[in-house]
mmCIF file of C-alpha atoms and ligand atoms in Angstrom:
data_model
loop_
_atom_site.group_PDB
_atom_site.id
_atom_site.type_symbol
_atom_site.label_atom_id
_atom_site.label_comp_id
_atom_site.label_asym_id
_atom_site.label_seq_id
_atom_site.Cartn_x
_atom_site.Cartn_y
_atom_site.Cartn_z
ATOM 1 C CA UNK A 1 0.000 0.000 0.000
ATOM 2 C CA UNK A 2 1.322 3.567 -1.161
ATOM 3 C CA UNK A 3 0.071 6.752 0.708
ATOM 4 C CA UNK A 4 0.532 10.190 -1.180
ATOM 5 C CA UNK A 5 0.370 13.218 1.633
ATOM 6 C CA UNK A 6 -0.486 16.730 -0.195
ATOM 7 C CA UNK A 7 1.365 18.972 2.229
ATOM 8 C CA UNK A 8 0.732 22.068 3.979
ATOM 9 C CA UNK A 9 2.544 25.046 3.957
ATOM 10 C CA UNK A 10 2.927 28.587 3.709
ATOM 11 C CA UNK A 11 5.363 28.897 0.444
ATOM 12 C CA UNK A 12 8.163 29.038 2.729
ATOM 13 C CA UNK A 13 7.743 26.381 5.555
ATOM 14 C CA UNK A 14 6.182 23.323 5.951
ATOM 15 C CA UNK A 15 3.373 23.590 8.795
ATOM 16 C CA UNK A 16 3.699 20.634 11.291
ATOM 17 C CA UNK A 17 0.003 20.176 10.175
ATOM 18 C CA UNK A 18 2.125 18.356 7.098
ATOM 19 C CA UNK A 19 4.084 16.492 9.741
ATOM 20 C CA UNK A 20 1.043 15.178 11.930
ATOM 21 C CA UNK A 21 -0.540 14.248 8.373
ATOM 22 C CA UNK A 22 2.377 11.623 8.027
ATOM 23 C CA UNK A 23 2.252 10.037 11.270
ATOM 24 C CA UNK A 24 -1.656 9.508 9.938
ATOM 25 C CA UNK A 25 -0.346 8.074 6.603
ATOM 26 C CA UNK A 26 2.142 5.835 8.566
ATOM 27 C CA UNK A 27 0.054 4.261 10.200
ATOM 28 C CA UNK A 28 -1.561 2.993 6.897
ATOM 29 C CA UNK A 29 1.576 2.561 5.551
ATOM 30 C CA UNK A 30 5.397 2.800 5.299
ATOM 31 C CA UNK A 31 5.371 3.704 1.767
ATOM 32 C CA UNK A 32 4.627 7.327 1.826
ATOM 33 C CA UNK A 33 5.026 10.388 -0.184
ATOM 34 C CA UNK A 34 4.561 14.046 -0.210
ATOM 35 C CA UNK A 35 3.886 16.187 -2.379
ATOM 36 C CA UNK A 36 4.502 19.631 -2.814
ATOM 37 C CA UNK A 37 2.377 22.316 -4.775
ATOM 38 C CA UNK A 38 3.859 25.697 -5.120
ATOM 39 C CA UNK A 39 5.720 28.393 -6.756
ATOM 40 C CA UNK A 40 9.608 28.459 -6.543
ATOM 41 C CA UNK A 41 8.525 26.032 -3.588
ATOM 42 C CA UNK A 42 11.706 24.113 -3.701
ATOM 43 C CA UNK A 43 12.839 24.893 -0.275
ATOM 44 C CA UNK A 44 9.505 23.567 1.011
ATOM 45 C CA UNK A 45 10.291 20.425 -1.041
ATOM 46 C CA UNK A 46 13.723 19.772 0.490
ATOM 47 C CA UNK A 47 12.554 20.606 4.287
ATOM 48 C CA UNK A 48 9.433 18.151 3.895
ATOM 49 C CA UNK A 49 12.192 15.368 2.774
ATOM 50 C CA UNK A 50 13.216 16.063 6.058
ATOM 51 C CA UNK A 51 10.720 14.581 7.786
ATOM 52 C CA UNK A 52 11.287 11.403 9.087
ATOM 53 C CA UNK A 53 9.382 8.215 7.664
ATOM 54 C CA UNK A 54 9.062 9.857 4.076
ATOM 55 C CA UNK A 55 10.071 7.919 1.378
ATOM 56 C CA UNK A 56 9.741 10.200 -1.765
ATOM 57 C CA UNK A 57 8.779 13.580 -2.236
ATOM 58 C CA UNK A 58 7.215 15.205 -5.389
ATOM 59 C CA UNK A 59 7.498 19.289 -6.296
ATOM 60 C CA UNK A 60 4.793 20.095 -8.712
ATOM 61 C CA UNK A 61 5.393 23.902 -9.337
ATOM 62 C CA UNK A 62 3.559 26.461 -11.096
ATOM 63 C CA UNK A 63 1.254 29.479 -11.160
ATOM 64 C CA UNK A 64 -1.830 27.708 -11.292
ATOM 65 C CA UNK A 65 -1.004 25.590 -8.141
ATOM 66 C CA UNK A 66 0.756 28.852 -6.103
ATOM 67 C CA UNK A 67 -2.475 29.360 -4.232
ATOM 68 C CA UNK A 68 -3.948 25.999 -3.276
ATOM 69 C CA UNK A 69 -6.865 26.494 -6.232
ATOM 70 C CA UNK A 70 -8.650 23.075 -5.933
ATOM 71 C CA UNK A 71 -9.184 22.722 -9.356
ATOM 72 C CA UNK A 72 -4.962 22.965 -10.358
ATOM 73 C CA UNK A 73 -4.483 20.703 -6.952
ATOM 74 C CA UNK A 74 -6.718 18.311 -8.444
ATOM 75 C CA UNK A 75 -5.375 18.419 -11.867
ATOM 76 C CA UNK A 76 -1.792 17.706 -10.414
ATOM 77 C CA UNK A 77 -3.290 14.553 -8.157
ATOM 78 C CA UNK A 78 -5.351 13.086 -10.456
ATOM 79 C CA UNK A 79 -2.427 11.583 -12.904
ATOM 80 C CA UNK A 80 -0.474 10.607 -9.601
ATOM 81 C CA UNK A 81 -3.186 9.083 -7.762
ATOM 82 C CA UNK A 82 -2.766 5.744 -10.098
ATOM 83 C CA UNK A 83 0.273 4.933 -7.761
ATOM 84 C CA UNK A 84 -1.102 5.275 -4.447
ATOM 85 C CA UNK A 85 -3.980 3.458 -2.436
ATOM 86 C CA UNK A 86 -4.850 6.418 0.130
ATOM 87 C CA UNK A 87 -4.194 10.378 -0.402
ATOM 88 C CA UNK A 88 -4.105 11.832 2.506
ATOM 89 C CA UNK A 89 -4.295 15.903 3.680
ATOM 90 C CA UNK A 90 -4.879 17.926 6.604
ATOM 91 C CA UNK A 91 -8.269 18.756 7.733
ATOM 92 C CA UNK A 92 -7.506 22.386 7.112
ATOM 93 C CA UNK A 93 -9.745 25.091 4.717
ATOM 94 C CA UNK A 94 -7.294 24.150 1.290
ATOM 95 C CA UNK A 95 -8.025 20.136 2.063
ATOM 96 C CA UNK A 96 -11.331 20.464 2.856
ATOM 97 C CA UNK A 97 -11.543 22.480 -0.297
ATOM 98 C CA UNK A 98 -9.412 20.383 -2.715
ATOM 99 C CA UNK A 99 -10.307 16.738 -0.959
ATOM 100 C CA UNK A 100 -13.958 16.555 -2.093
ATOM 101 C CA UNK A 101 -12.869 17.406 -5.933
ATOM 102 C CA UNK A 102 -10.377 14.946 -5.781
ATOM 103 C CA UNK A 103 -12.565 11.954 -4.395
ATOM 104 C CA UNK A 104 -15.454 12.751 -6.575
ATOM 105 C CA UNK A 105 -12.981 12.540 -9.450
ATOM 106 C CA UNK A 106 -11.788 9.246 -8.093
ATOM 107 C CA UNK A 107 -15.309 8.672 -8.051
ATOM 108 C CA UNK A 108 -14.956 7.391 -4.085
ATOM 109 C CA UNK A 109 -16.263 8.644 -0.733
ATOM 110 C CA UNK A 110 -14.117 11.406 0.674
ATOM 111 C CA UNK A 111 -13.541 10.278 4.314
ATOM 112 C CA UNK A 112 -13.241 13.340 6.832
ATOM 113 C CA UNK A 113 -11.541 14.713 9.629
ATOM 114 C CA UNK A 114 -10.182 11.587 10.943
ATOM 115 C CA UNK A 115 -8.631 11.874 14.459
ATOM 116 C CA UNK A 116 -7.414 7.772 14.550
ATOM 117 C CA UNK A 117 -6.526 4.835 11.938
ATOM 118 C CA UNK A 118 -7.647 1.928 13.472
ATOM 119 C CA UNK A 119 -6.289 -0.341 10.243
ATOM 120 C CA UNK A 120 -5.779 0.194 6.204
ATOM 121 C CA UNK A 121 -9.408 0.752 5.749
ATOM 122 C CA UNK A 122 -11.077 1.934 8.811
ATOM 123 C CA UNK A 123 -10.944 5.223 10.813
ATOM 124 C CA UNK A 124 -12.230 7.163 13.864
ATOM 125 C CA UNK A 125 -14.008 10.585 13.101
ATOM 126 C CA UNK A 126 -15.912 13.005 15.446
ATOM 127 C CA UNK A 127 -19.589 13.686 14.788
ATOM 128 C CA UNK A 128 -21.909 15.935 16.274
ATOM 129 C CA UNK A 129 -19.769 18.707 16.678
ATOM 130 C CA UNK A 130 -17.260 16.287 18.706
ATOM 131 C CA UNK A 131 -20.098 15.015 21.226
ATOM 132 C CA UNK A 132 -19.878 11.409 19.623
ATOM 133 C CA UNK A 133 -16.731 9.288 17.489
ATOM 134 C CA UNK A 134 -17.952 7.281 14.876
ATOM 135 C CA UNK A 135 -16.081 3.818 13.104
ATOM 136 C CA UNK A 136 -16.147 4.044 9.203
ATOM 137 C CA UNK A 137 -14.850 1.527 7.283
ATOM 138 C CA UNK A 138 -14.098 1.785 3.804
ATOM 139 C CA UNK A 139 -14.827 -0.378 0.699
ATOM 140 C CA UNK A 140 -13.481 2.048 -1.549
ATOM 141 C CA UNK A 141 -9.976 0.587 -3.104
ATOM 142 C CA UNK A 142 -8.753 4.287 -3.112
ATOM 143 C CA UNK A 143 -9.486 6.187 -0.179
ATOM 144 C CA UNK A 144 -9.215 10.364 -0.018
ATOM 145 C CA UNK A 145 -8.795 11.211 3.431
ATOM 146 C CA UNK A 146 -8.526 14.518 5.608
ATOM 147 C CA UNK A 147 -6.603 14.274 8.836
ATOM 148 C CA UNK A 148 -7.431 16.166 11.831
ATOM 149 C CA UNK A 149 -4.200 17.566 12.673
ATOM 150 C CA UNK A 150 -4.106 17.653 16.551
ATOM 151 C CA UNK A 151 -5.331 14.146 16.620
ATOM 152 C CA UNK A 152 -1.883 12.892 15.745
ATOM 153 C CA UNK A 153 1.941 13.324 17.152
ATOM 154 C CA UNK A 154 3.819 15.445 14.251
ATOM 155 C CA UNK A 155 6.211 13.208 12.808
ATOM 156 C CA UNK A 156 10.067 13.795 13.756
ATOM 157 C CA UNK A 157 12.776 15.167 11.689
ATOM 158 C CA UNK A 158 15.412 13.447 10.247
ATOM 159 C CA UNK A 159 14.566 12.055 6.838
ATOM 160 C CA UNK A 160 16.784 12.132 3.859
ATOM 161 C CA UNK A 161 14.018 11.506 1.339
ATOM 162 C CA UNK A 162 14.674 12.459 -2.759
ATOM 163 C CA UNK A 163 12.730 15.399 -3.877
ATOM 164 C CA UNK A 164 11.252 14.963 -7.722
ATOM 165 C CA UNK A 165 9.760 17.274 -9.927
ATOM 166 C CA UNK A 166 5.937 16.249 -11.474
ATOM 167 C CA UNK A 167 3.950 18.084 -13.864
ATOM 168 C CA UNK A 168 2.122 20.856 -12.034
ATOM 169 C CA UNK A 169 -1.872 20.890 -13.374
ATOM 170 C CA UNK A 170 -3.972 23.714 -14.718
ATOM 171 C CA UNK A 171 -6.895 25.326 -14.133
ATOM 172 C CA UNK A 172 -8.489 26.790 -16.924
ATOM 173 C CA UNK A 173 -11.702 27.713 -15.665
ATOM 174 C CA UNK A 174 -10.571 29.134 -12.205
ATOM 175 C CA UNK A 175 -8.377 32.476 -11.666
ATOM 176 C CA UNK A 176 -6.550 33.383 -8.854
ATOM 177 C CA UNK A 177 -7.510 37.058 -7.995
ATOM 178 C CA UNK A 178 -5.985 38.523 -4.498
ATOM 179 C CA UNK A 179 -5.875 37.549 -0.902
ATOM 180 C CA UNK A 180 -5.671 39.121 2.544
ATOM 181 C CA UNK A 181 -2.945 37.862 4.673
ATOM 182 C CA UNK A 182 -3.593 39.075 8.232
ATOM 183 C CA UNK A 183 -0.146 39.853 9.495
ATOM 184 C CA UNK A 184 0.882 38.889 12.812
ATOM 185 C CA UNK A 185 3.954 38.555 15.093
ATOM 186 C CA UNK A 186 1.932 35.920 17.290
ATOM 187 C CA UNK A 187 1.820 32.309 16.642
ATOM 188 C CA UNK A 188 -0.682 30.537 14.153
ATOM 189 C CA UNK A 189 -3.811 29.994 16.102
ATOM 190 C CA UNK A 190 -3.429 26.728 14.615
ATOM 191 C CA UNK A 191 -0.133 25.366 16.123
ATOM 192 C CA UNK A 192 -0.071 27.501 18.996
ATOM 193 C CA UNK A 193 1.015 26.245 22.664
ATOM 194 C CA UNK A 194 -1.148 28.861 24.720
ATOM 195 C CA UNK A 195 -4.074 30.127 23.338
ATOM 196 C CA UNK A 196 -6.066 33.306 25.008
ATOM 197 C CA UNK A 197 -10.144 33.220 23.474
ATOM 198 C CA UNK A 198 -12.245 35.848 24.147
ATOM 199 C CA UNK A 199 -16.350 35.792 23.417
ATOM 200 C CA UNK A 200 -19.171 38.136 23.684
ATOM 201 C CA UNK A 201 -18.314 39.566 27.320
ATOM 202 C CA UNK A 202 -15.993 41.890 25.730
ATOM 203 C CA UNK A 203 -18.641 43.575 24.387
ATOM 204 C CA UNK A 204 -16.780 45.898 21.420
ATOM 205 C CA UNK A 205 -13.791 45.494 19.038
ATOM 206 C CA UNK A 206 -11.858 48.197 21.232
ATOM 207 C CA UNK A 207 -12.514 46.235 24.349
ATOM 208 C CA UNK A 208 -11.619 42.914 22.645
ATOM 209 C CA UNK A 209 -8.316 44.581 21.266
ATOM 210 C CA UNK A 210 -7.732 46.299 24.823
ATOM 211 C CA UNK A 211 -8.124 43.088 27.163
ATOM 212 C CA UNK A 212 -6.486 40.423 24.199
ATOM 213 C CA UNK A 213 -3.706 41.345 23.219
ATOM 214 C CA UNK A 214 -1.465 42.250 26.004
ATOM 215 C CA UNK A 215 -2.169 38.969 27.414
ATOM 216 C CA UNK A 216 -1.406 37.473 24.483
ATOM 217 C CA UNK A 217 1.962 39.115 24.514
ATOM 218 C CA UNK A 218 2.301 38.282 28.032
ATOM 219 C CA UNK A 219 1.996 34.699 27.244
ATOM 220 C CA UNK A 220 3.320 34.278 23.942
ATOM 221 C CA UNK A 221 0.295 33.477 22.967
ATOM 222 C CA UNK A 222 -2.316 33.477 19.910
ATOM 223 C CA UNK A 223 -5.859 34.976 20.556
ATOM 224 C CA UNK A 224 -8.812 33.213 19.711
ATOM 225 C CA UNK A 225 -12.546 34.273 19.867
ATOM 226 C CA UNK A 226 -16.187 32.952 20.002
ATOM 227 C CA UNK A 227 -18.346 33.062 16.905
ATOM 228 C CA UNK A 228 -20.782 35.698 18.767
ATOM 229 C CA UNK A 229 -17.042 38.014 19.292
ATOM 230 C CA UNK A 230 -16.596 37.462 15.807
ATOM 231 C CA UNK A 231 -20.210 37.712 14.477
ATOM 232 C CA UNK A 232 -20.364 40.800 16.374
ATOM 233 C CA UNK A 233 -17.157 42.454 14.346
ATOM 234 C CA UNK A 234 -15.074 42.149 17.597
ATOM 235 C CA UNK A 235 -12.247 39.803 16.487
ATOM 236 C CA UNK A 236 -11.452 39.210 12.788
ATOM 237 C CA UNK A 237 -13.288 35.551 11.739
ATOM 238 C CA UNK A 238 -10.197 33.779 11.305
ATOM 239 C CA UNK A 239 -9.637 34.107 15.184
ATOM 240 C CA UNK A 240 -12.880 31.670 15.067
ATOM 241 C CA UNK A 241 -12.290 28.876 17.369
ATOM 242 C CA UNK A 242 -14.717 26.190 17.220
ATOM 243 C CA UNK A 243 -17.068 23.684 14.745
ATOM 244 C CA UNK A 244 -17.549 26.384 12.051
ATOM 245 C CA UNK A 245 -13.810 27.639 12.873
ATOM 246 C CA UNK A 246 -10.602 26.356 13.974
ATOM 247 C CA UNK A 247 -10.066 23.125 15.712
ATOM 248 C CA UNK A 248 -7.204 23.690 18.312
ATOM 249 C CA UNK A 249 -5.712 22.126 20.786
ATOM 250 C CA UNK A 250 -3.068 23.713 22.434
ATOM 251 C CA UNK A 251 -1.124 23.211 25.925
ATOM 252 C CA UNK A 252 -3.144 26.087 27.448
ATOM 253 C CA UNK A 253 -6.731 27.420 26.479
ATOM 254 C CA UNK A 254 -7.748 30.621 28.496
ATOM 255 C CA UNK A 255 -11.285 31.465 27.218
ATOM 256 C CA UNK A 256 -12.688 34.431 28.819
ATOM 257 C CA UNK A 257 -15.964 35.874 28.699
ATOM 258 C CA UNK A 258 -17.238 32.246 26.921
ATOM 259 C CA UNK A 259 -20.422 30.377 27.996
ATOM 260 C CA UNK A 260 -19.111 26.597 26.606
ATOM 261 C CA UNK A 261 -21.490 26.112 24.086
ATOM 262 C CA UNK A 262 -21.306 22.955 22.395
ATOM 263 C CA UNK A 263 -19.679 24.356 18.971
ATOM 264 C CA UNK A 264 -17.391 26.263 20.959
ATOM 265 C CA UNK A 265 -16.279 23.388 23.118
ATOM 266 C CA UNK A 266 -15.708 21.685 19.465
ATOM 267 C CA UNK A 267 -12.743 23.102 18.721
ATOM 268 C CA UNK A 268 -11.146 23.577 21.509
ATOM 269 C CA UNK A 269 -12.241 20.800 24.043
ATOM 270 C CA UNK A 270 -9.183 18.804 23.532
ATOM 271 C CA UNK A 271 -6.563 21.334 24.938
ATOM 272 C CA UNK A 272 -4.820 19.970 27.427
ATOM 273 C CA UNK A 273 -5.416 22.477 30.164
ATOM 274 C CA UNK A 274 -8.541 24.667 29.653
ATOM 275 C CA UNK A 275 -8.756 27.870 31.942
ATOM 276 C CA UNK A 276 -11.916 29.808 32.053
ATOM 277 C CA UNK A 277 -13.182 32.905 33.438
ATOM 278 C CA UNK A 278 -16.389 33.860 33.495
ATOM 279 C CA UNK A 279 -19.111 35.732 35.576
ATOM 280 C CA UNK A 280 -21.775 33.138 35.615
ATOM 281 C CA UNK A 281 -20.894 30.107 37.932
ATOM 282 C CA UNK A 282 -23.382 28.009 35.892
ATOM 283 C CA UNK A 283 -21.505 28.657 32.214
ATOM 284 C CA UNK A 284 -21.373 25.361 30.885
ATOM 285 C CA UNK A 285 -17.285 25.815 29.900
ATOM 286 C CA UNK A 286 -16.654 25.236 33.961
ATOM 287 C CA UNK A 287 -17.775 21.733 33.059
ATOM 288 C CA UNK A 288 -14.678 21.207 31.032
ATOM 289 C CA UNK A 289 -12.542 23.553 32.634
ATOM 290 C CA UNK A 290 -9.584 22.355 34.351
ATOM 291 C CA UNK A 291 -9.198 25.655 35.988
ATOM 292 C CA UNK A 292 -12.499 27.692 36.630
ATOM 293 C CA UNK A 293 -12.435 31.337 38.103
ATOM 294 C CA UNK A 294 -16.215 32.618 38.739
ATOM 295 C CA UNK A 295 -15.099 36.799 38.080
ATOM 296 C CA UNK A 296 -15.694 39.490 36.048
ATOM 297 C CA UNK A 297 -12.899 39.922 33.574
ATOM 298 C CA UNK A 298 -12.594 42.973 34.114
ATOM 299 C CA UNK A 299 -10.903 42.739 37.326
ATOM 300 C CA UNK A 300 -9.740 38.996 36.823
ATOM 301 C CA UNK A 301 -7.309 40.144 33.224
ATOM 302 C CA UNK A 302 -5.636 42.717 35.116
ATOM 303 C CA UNK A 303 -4.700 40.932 38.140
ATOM 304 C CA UNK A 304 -3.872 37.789 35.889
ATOM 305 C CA UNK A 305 -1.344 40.417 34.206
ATOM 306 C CA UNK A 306 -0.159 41.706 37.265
ATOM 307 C CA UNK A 307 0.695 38.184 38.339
ATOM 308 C CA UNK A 308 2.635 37.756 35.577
ATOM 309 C CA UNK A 309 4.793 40.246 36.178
HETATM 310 P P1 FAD B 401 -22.344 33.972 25.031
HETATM 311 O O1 FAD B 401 -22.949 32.634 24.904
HETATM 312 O O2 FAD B 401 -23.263 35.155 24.995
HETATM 313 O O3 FAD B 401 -21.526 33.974 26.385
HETATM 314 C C1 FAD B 401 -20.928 35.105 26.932
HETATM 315 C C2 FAD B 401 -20.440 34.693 28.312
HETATM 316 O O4 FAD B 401 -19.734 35.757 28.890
HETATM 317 C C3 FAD B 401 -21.562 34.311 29.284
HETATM 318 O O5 FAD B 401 -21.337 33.004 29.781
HETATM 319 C C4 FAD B 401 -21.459 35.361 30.393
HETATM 320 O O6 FAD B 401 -21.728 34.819 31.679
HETATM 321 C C5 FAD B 401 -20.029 35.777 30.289
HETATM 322 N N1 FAD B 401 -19.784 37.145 30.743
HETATM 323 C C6 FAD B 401 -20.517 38.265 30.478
HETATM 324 N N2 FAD B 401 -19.919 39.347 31.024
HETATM 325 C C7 FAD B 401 -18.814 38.902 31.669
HETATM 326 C C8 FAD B 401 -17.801 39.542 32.392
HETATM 327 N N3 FAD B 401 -17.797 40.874 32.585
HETATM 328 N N4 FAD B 401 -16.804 38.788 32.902
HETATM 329 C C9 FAD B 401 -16.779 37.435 32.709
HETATM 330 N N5 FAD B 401 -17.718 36.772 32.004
HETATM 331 C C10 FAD B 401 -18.729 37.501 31.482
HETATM 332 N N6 FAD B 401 -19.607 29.359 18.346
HETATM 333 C C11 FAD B 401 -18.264 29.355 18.408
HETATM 334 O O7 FAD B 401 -17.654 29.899 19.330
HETATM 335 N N7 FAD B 401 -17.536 28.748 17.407
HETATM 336 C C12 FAD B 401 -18.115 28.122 16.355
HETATM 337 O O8 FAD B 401 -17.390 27.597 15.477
HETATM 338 C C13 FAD B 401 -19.539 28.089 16.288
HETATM 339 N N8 FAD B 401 -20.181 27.455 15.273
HETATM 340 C C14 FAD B 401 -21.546 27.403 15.284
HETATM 341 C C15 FAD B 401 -22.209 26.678 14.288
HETATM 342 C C16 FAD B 401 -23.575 26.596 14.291
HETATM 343 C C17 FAD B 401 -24.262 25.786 13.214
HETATM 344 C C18 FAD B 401 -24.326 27.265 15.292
HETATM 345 C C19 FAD B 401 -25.818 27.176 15.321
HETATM 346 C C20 FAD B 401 -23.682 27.998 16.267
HETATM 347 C C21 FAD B 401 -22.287 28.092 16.277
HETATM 348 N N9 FAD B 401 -21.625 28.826 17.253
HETATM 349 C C22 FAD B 401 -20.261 28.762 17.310
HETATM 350 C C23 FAD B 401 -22.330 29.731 18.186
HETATM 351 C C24 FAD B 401 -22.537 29.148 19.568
HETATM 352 O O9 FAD B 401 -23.751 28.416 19.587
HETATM 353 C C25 FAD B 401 -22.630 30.291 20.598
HETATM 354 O O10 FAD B 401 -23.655 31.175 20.234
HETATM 355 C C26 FAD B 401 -21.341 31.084 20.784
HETATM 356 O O11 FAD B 401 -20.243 30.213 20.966
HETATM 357 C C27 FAD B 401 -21.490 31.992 22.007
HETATM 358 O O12 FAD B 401 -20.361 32.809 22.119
HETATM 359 P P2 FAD B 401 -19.957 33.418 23.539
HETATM 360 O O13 FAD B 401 -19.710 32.303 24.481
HETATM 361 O O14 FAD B 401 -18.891 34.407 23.311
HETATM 362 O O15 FAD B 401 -21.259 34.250 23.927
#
């Protein structure tokens, strides 16, 4: 069995949501490539051939496949997918984008956000926004699978694998017009170690601003909101944590001014510690909170930052 991984990165490095991916695919198999789409993404190539357990990486470079467009990431998979059993990618906006295209193509049943491999054809996902796990098991003799990233251990450096080019595809009906990169000196919300979330308590986008982010520089941290903060125009919506946002699951989750309801708690339940402060003893996060602190924020924050010093 051959397992093709379409990694993730940001045209420069490759996100250790590219790394957990492999651990996934080596647990189907030790036969397993990566490939690369990009533009002069040749550096990317040689640091994912790098990570250990890969056997074989492929560079398909070119305009059309610079910005993740599923119909050019398609087009490049589709004549490689003859060699490989499973293609595997993370659970992240491009492979939940590209993924679908590619399985329909294949004409089999995408199989998503999978947070265990229990054997070559059958996998653990969550459903109802994380409140239950479900057992699928696959007929399909080519599977297309997306990997829920902090489900799995990021695979360790220390491969030596070769790096070969492929024909990048085209897409012909499909332009790539502009994007908004939100810059930032914090970490990805997405790989971040201590994450500080705040919700509707905060009340406005100066308040948000105000309270966030000089705890988040305290901490080192990346700041994270509910979907009311960001429905409200508080925090910018890819702060979103939750089942229509990100799915974290860092060290330390601080959400303040939250309530804990159930699409919140799906993206963020599995943190390993979860901190929250809120007003209302009888907010349903202090059921998963390792660390509850009944207070207004107002006074909690600041004496939180004065702790730290
Ligand atoms: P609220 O529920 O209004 O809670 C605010 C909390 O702040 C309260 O518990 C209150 O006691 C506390 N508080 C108020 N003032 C203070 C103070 N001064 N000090 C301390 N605490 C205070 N939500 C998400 O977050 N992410 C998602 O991805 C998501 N996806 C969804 C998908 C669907 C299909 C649906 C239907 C909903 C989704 N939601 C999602 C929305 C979710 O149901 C909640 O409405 C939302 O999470 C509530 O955000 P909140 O906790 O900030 O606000």
């Amino acid at each position: 069995m051959a397992v093709l991984v379409i990694a993730d990165h940001d045209g420069s490095v490759v996100r250790d949501t590219t790394h957990k991916t492999v651990t996934a695919a080596l647990a189907l198999s030790s036969d397993v490539d990566v490939l690369v789409l990009g533009k002069n993404a040749k550096a990317v190539a040689d640091a994912a051939a790098k990570i250990s357990g890969v056997r074989k990486v492929l560079l398909a470079e070119g305009d059309a496949v610079a910005h993740g467009l599923a119909e050019a990431v398609e087009a490049t998979v589709l004549p490689l997918a003859a060699g490989y059993d499973a293609i595997l990618t993370p659970a992240n906006t491009d492979g939940k984008n590209f993924a679908p295209r590619i399985a329909a193509k294949l004409d089999t049943a995408p199989i998503s956000d999978i947070v265990e491999v229990v054997s070559a054809d059958t996998f653990v996902r969550p459903i109802y926004a994380g409140n239950a796990l479900e057992t699928v098991q696959s007929a399909d003799a080519k599977k297309v699978i997306t990997v829920r990233p902090t489900a799995f251990a990021a695979a360790a450096e220390g491969g030596s694998a070769s790096v070969e080019s492929v024909a990048a595809g085209e897409a012909p009906k499909t332009a790539f017009v502009s994007e908004e990169m939100v810059k930032s000196d914090r970490p990805e919300l997405g790989a971040a170690k201590i994450i500080v979330s705040g919700g509707r308590a905060l009340g406005s986008a100066e308040e948000f601003h105000a309270v966030m982010e000089p705890l988040a520089d305290k901490l080192g941290a990346a700041i994270g909101a509910s979907r009311a903060a960001v429905d409200a125009g508080y925090a910018p919506n890819d702060y979103q944590v939750g089942q229509t946002g990100k799915v974290v699951a860092p060290a330390l989750y601080i959400a303040i001014g939250i309530s804990g309801a159930i699409q919140h708690l799906a993206g963020m339940k599995d943190s390993k510690v979860i901190v929250a402060i809120n007003k209302d003893a009888d907010a349903p996060i202090f059921q998963i909170a390792d660390y509850g602190l009944v207070a207004d924020y107002k006074t909690a924050v600041p004496e939180l930052m004065a702790a730290l010093g």
